[in-house]
PDB file of C-alpha atoms in Angstrom:
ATOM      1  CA  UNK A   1     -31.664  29.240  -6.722  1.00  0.00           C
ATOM      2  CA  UNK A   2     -28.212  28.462  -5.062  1.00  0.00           C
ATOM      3  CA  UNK A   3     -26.171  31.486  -3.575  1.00  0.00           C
ATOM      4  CA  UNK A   4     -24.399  33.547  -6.223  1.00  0.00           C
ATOM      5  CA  UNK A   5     -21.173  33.934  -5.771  1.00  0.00           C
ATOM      6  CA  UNK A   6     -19.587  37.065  -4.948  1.00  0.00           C
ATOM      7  CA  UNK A   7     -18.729  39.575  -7.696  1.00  0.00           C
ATOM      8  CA  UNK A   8     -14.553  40.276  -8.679  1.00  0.00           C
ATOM      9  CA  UNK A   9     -13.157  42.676 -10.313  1.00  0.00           C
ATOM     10  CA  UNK A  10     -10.304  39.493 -11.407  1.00  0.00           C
ATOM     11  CA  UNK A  11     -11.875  37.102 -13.793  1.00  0.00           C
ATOM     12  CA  UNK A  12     -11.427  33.814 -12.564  1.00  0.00           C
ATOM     13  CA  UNK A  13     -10.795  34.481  -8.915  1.00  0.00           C
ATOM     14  CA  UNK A  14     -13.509  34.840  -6.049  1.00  0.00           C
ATOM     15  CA  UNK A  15     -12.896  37.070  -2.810  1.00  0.00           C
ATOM     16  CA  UNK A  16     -13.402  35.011   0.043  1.00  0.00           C
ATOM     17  CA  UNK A  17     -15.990  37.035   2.527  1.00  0.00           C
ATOM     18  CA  UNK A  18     -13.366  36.826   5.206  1.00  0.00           C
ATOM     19  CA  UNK A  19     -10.740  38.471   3.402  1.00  0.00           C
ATOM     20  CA  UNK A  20      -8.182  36.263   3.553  1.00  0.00           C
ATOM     21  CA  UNK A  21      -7.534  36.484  -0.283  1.00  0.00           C
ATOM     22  CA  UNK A  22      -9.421  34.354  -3.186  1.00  0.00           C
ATOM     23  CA  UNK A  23     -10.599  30.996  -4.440  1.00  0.00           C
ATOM     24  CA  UNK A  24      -9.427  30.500  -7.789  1.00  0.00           C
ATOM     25  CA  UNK A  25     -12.431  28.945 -10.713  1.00  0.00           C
ATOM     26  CA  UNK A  26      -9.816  26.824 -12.277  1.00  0.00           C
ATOM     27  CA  UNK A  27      -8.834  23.633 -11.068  1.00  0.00           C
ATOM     28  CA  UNK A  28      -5.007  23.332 -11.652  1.00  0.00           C
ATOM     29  CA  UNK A  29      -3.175  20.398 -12.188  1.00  0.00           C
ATOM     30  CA  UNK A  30      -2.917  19.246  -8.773  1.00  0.00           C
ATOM     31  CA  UNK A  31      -6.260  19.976  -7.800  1.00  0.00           C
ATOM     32  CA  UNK A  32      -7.236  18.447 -10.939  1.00  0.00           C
ATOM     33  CA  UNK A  33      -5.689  14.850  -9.873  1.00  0.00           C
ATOM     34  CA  UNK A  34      -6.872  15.363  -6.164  1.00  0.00           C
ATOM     35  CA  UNK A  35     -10.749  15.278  -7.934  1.00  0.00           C
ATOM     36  CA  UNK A  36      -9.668  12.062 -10.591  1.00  0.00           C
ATOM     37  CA  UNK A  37      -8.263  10.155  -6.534  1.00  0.00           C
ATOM     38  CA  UNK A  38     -11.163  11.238  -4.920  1.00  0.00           C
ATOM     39  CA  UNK A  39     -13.363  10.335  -7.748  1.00  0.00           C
ATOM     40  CA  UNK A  40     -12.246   6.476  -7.735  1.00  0.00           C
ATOM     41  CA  UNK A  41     -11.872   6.300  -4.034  1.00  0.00           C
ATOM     42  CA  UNK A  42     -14.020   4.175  -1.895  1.00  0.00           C
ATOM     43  CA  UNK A  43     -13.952   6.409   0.971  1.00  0.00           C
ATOM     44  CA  UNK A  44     -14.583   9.936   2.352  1.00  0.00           C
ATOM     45  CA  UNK A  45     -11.719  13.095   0.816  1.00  0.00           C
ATOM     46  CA  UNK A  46     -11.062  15.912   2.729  1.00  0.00           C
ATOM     47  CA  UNK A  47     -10.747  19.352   1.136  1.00  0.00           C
ATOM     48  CA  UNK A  48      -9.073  21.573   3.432  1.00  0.00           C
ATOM     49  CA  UNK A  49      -9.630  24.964   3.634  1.00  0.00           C
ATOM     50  CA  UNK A  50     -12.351  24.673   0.280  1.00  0.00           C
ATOM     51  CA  UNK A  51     -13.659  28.075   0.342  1.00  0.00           C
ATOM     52  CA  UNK A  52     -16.513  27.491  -2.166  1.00  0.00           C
ATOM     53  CA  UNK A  53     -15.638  24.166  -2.829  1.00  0.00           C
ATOM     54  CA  UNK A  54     -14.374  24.465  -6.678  1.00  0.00           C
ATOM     55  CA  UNK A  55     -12.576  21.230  -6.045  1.00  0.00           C
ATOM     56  CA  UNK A  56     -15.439  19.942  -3.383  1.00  0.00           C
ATOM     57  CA  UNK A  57     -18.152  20.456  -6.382  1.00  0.00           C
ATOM     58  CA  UNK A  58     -16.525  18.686  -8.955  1.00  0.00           C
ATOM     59  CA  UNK A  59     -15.063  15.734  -7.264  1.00  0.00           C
ATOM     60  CA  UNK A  60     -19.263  15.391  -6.164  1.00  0.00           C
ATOM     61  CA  UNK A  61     -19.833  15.323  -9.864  1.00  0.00           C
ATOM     62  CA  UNK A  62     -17.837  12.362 -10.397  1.00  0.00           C
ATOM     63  CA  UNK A  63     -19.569  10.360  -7.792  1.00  0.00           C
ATOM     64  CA  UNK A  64     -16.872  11.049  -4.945  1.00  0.00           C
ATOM     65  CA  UNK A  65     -18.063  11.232  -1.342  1.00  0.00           C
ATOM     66  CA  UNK A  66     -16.757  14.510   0.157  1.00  0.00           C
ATOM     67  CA  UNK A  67     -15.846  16.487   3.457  1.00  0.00           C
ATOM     68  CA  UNK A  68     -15.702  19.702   2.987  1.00  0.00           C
ATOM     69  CA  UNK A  69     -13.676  21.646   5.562  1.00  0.00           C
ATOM     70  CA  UNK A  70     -13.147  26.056   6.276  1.00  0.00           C
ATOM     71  CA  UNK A  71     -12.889  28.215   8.342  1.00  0.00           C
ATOM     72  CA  UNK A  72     -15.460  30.589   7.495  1.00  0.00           C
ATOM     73  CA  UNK A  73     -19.288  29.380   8.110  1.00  0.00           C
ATOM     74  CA  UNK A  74     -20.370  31.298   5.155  1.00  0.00           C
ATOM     75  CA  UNK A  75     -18.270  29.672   2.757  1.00  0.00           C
ATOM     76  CA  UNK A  76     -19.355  26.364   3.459  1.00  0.00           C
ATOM     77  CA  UNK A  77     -22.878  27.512   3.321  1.00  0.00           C
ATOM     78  CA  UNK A  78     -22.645  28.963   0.113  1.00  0.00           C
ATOM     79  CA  UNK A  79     -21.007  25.422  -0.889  1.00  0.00           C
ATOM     80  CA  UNK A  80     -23.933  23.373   0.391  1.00  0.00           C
ATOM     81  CA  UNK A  81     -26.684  25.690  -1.003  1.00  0.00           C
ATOM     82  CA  UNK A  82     -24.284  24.660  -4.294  1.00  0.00           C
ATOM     83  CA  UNK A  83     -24.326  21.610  -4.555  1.00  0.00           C
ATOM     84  CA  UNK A  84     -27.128  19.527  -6.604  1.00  0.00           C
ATOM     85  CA  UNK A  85     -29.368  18.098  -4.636  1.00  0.00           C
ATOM     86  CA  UNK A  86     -28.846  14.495  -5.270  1.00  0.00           C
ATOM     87  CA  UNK A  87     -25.333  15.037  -4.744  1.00  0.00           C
ATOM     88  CA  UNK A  88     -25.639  16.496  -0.996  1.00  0.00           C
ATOM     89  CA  UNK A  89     -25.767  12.547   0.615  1.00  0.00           C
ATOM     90  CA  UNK A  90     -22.372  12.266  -0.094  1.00  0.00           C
ATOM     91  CA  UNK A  91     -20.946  15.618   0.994  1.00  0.00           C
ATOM     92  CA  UNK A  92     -20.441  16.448   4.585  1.00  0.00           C
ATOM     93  CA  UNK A  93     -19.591  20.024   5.867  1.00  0.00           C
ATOM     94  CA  UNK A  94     -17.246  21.142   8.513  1.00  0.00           C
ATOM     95  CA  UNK A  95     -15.994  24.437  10.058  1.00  0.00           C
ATOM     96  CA  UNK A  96     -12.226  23.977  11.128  1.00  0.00           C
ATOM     97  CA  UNK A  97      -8.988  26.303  11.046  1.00  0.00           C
ATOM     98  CA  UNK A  98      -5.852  24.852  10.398  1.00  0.00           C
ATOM     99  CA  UNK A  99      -3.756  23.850  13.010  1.00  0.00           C
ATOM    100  CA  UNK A 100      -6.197  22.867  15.767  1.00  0.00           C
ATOM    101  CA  UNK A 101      -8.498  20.796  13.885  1.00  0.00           C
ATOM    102  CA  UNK A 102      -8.579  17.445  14.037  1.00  0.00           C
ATOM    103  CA  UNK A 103     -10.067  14.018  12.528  1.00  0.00           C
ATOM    104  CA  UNK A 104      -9.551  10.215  13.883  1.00  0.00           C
ATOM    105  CA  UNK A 105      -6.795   8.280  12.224  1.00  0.00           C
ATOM    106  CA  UNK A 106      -7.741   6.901   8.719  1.00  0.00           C
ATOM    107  CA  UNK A 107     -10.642   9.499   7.957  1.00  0.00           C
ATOM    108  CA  UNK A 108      -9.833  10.289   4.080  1.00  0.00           C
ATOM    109  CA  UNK A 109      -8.583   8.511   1.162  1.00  0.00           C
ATOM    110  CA  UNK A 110      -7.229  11.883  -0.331  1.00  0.00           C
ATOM    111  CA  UNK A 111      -6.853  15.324   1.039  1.00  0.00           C
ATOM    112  CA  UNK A 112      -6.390  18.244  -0.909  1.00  0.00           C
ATOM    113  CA  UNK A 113      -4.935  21.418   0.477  1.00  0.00           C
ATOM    114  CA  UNK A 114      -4.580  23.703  -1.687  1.00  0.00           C
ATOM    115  CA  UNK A 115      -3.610  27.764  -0.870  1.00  0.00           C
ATOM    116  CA  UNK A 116      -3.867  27.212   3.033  1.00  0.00           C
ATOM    117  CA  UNK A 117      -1.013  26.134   4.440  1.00  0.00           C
ATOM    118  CA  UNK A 118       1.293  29.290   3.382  1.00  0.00           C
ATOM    119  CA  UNK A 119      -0.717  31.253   6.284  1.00  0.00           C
ATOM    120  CA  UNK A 120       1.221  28.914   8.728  1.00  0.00           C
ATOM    121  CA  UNK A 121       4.352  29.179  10.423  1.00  0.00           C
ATOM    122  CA  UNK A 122       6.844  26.509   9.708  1.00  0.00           C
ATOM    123  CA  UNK A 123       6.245  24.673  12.732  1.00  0.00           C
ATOM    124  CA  UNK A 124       2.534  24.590  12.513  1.00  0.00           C
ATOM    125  CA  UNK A 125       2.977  23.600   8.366  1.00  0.00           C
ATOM    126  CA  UNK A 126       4.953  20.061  10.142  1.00  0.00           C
ATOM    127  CA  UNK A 127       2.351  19.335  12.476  1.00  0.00           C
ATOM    128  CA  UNK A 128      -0.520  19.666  10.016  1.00  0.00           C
ATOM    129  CA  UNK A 129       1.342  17.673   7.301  1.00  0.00           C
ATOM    130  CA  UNK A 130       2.320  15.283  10.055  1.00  0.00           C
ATOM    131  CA  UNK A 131      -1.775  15.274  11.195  1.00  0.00           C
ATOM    132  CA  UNK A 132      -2.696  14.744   6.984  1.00  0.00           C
ATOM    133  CA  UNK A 133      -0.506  11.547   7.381  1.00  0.00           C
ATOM    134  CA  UNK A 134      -2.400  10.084   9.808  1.00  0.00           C
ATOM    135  CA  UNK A 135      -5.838  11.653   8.400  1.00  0.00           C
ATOM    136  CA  UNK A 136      -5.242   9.203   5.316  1.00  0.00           C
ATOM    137  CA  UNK A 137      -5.872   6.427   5.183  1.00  0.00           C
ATOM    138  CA  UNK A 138      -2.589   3.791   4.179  1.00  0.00           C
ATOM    139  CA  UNK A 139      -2.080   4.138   0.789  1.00  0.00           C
ATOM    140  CA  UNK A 140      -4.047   7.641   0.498  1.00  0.00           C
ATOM    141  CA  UNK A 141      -2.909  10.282  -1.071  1.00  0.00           C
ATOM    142  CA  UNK A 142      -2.293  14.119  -0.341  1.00  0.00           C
ATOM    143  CA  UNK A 143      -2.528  17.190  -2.881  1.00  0.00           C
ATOM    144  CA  UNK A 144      -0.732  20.510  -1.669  1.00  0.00           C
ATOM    145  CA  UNK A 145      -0.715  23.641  -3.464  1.00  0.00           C
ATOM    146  CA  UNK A 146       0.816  26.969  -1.748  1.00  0.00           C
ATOM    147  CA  UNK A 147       1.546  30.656  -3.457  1.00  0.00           C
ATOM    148  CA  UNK A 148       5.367  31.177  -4.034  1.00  0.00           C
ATOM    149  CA  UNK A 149       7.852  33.945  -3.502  1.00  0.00           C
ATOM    150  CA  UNK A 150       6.820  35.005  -7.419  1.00  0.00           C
ATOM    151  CA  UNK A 151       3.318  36.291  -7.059  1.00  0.00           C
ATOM    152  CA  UNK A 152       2.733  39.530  -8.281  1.00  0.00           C
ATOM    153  CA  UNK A 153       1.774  41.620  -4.792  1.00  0.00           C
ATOM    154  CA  UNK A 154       5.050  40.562  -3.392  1.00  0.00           C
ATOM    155  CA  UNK A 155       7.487  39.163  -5.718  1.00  0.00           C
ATOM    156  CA  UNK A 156       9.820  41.507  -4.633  1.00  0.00           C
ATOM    157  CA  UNK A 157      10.816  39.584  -1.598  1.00  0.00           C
ATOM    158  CA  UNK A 158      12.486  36.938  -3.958  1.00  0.00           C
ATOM    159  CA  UNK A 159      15.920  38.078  -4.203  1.00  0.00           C
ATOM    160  CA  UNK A 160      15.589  37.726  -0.739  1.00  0.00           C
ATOM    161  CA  UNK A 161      13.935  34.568  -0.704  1.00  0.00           C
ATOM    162  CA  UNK A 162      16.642  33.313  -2.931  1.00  0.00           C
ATOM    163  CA  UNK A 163      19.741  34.215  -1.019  1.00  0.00           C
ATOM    164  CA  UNK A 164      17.973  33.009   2.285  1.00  0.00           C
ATOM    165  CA  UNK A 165      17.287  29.835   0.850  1.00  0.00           C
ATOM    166  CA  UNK A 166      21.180  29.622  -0.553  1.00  0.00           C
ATOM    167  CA  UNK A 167      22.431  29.722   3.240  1.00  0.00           C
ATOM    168  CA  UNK A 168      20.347  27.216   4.513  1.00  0.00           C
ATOM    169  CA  UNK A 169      17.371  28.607   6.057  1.00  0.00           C
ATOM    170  CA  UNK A 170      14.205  26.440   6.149  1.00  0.00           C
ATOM    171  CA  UNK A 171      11.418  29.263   5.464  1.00  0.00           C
ATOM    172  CA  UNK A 172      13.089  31.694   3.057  1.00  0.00           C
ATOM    173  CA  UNK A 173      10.027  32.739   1.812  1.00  0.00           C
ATOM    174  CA  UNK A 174       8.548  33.991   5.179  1.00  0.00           C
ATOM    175  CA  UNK A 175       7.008  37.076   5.354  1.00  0.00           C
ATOM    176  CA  UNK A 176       6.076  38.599   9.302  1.00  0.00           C
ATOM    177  CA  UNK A 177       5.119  41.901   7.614  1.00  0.00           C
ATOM    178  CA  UNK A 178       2.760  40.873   4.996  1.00  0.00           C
ATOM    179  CA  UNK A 179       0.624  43.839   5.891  1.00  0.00           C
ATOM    180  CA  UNK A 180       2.636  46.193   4.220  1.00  0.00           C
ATOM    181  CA  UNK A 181       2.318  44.168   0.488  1.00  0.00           C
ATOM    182  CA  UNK A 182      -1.137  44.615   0.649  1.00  0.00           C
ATOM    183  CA  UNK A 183      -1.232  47.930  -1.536  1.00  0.00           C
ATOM    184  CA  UNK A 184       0.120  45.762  -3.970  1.00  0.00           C
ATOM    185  CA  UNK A 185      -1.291  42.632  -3.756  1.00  0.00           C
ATOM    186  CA  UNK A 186      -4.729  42.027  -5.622  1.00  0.00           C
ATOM    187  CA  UNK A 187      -6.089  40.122  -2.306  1.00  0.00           C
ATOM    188  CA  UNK A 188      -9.586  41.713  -0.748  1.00  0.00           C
ATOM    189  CA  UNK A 189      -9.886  42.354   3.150  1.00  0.00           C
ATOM    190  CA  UNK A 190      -7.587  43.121   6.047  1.00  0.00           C
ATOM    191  CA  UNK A 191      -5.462  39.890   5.257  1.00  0.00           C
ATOM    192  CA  UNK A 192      -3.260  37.078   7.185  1.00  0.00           C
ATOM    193  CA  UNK A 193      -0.569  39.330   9.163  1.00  0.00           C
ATOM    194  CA  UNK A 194       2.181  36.962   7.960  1.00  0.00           C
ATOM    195  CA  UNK A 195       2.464  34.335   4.456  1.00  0.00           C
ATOM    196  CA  UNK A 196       5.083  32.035   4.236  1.00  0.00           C
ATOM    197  CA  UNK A 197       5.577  31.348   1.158  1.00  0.00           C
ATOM    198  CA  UNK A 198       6.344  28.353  -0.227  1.00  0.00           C
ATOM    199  CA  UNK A 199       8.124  26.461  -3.633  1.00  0.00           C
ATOM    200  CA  UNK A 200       8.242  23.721  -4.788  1.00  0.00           C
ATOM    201  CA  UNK A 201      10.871  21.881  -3.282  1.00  0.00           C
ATOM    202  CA  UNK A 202       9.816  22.931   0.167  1.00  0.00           C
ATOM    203  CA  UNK A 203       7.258  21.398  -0.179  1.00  0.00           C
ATOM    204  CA  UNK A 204       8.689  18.262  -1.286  1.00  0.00           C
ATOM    205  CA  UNK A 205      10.767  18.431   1.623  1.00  0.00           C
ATOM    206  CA  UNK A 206       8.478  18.613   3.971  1.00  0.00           C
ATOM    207  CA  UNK A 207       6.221  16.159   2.805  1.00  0.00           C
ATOM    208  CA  UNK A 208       9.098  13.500   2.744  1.00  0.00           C
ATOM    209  CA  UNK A 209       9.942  14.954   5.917  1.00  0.00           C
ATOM    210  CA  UNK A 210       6.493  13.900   7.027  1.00  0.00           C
ATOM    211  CA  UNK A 211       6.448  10.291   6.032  1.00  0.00           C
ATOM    212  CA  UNK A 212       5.123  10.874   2.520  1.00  0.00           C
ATOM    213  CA  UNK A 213       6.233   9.565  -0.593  1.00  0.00           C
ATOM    214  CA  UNK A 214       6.733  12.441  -2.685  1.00  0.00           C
ATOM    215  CA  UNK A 215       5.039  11.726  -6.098  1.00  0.00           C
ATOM    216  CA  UNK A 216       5.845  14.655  -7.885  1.00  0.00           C
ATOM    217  CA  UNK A 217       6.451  18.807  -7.137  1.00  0.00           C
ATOM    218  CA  UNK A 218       6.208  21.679  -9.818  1.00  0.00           C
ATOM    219  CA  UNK A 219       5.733  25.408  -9.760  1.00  0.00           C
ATOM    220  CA  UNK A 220       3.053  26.583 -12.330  1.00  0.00           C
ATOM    221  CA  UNK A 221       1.755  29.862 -13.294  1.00  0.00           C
ATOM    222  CA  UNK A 222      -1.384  32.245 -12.227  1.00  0.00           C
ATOM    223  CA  UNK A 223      -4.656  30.353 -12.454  1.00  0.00           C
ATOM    224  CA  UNK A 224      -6.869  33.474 -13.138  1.00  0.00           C
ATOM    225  CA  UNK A 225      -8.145  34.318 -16.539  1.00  0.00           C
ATOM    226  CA  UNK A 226      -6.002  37.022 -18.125  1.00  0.00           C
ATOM    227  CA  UNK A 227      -3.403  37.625 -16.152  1.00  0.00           C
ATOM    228  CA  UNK A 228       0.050  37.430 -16.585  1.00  0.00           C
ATOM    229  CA  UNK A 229       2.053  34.344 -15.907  1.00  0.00           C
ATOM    230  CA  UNK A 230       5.541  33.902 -15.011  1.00  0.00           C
ATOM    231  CA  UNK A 231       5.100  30.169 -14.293  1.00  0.00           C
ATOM    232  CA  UNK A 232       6.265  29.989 -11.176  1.00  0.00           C
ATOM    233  CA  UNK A 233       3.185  31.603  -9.232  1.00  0.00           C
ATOM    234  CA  UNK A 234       2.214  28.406  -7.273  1.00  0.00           C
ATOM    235  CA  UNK A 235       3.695  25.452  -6.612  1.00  0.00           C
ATOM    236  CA  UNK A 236       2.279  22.141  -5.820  1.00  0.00           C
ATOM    237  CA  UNK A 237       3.469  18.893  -4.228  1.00  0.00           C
ATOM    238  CA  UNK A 238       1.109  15.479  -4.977  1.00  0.00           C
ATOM    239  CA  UNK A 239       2.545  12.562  -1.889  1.00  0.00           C
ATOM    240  CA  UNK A 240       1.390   9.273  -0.885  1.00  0.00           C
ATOM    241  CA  UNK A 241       1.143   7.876   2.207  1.00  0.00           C
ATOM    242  CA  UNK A 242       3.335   4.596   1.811  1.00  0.00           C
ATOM    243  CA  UNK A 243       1.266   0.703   2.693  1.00  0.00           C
TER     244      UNK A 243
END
């Protein structure tokens, strides 16, 4: 029998074993399309920072070939113990944290990142989109999905955010203190000591900003079952790297 997965007290979301926060059961939109790409590609797609591999699992189920990349061992484990078994030939494992890993030039034909890089700084966030670029392949396509200044846990900071954002500064929704919106926040563990949080037209920005052509950017609302939505929870950015 595969590895259950651990028990939550939040329908719908999964505590990582590293506490760094969840891995969310339902694909969203973005995630959703990164599968459909990955699906029809004839090459390898890289999900970064996969946790369990929701997204890894059923991109395998439509035939995809898969690398599936965290930064916790255990997580990856749990995803290959997962998947079927005439579905593990096409999935490859590997343990990596965001900034310093690496893969040659022309590796994927879609990456999905989706809730990792808001635990980077703003100059790590441009050297990993600038590394995706050059991960995919010409043509490929990238899927990014980051928590906003709206989350419940620390949607406080958005007046803040806001105002910061009105004058011009490039990370308004930074947060060096994070610790202390952990009472708050429904997150398991110790926790990243800072999020930068992220909307949508950030992340357009920076995408662009990285050679991308920005396909489309949206907020959306909280992907676990029953809880309140204000819509603009997450936001996601789907690019292409240009011919």
């Amino acid at each position: 029998m595969p590895t259950a997965l651990p028990a939550t007290k939040f329908p719908g979301a999964v505590p990582t074993l590293n506490g760094r926060g969840f891995m969310l059961e339902a694909l969203d939109d973005f995630a959703q399309d990164f599968v459909d790409a990955a699906a029809r590609a004839p090459g390898e797609s890289l999900d970064m920072g996969c946790a369990y591999g929701i997204a890894t699992l059923a991109a395998l189920d439509q035939g995809a070939r898969m690398c599936a990349c965290d930064m916790e061992p255990r997580h990856l484990e749990v995803l290959a113990e997962r998947a079927p078994p005439e579905q593990k030939s096409r999935l490859r494992t590997v343990v990596g944290t965001l900034p310093d890993v690496q893969f040659p030039p022309g590796s994927f034909n879609a990456i999905l990142a989706s809730r990792v890089i808001h635990f980077l700084s703003g100059d790590d966030i441009r050297a990993v989109l600038g590394a995706m670029f050059t991960w995919l392949v010409p043509g490929g396509r990238l899927f990014v999905v980051a928590d906003t200044p709206y989350m419940p846990g620390w949607n406080q900071i958005a007046p803040v955010y806001e105002s910061a954002k009105a004058k011009g500064d490039a990370w308004p929704g930074f947060i060096p203190d994070f610790a202390r919106y952990r009472q708050n926040n429904t997150d398991s563990g110790a926790g990243p000591k800072f999020l930068n949080t992220l909307d949508a037209e950030i992340l357009a920005r920076e995408c662009a900003r990285a050679g991308f052509a920005v396909e489309r950017a949206g907020f959306f609302g909280l992907q676990r079952l029953g809880a309140a939505a204000n819509g603009r929870e997450h936001a996601g950015c789907a690019a292409r790297r240009p011919l």
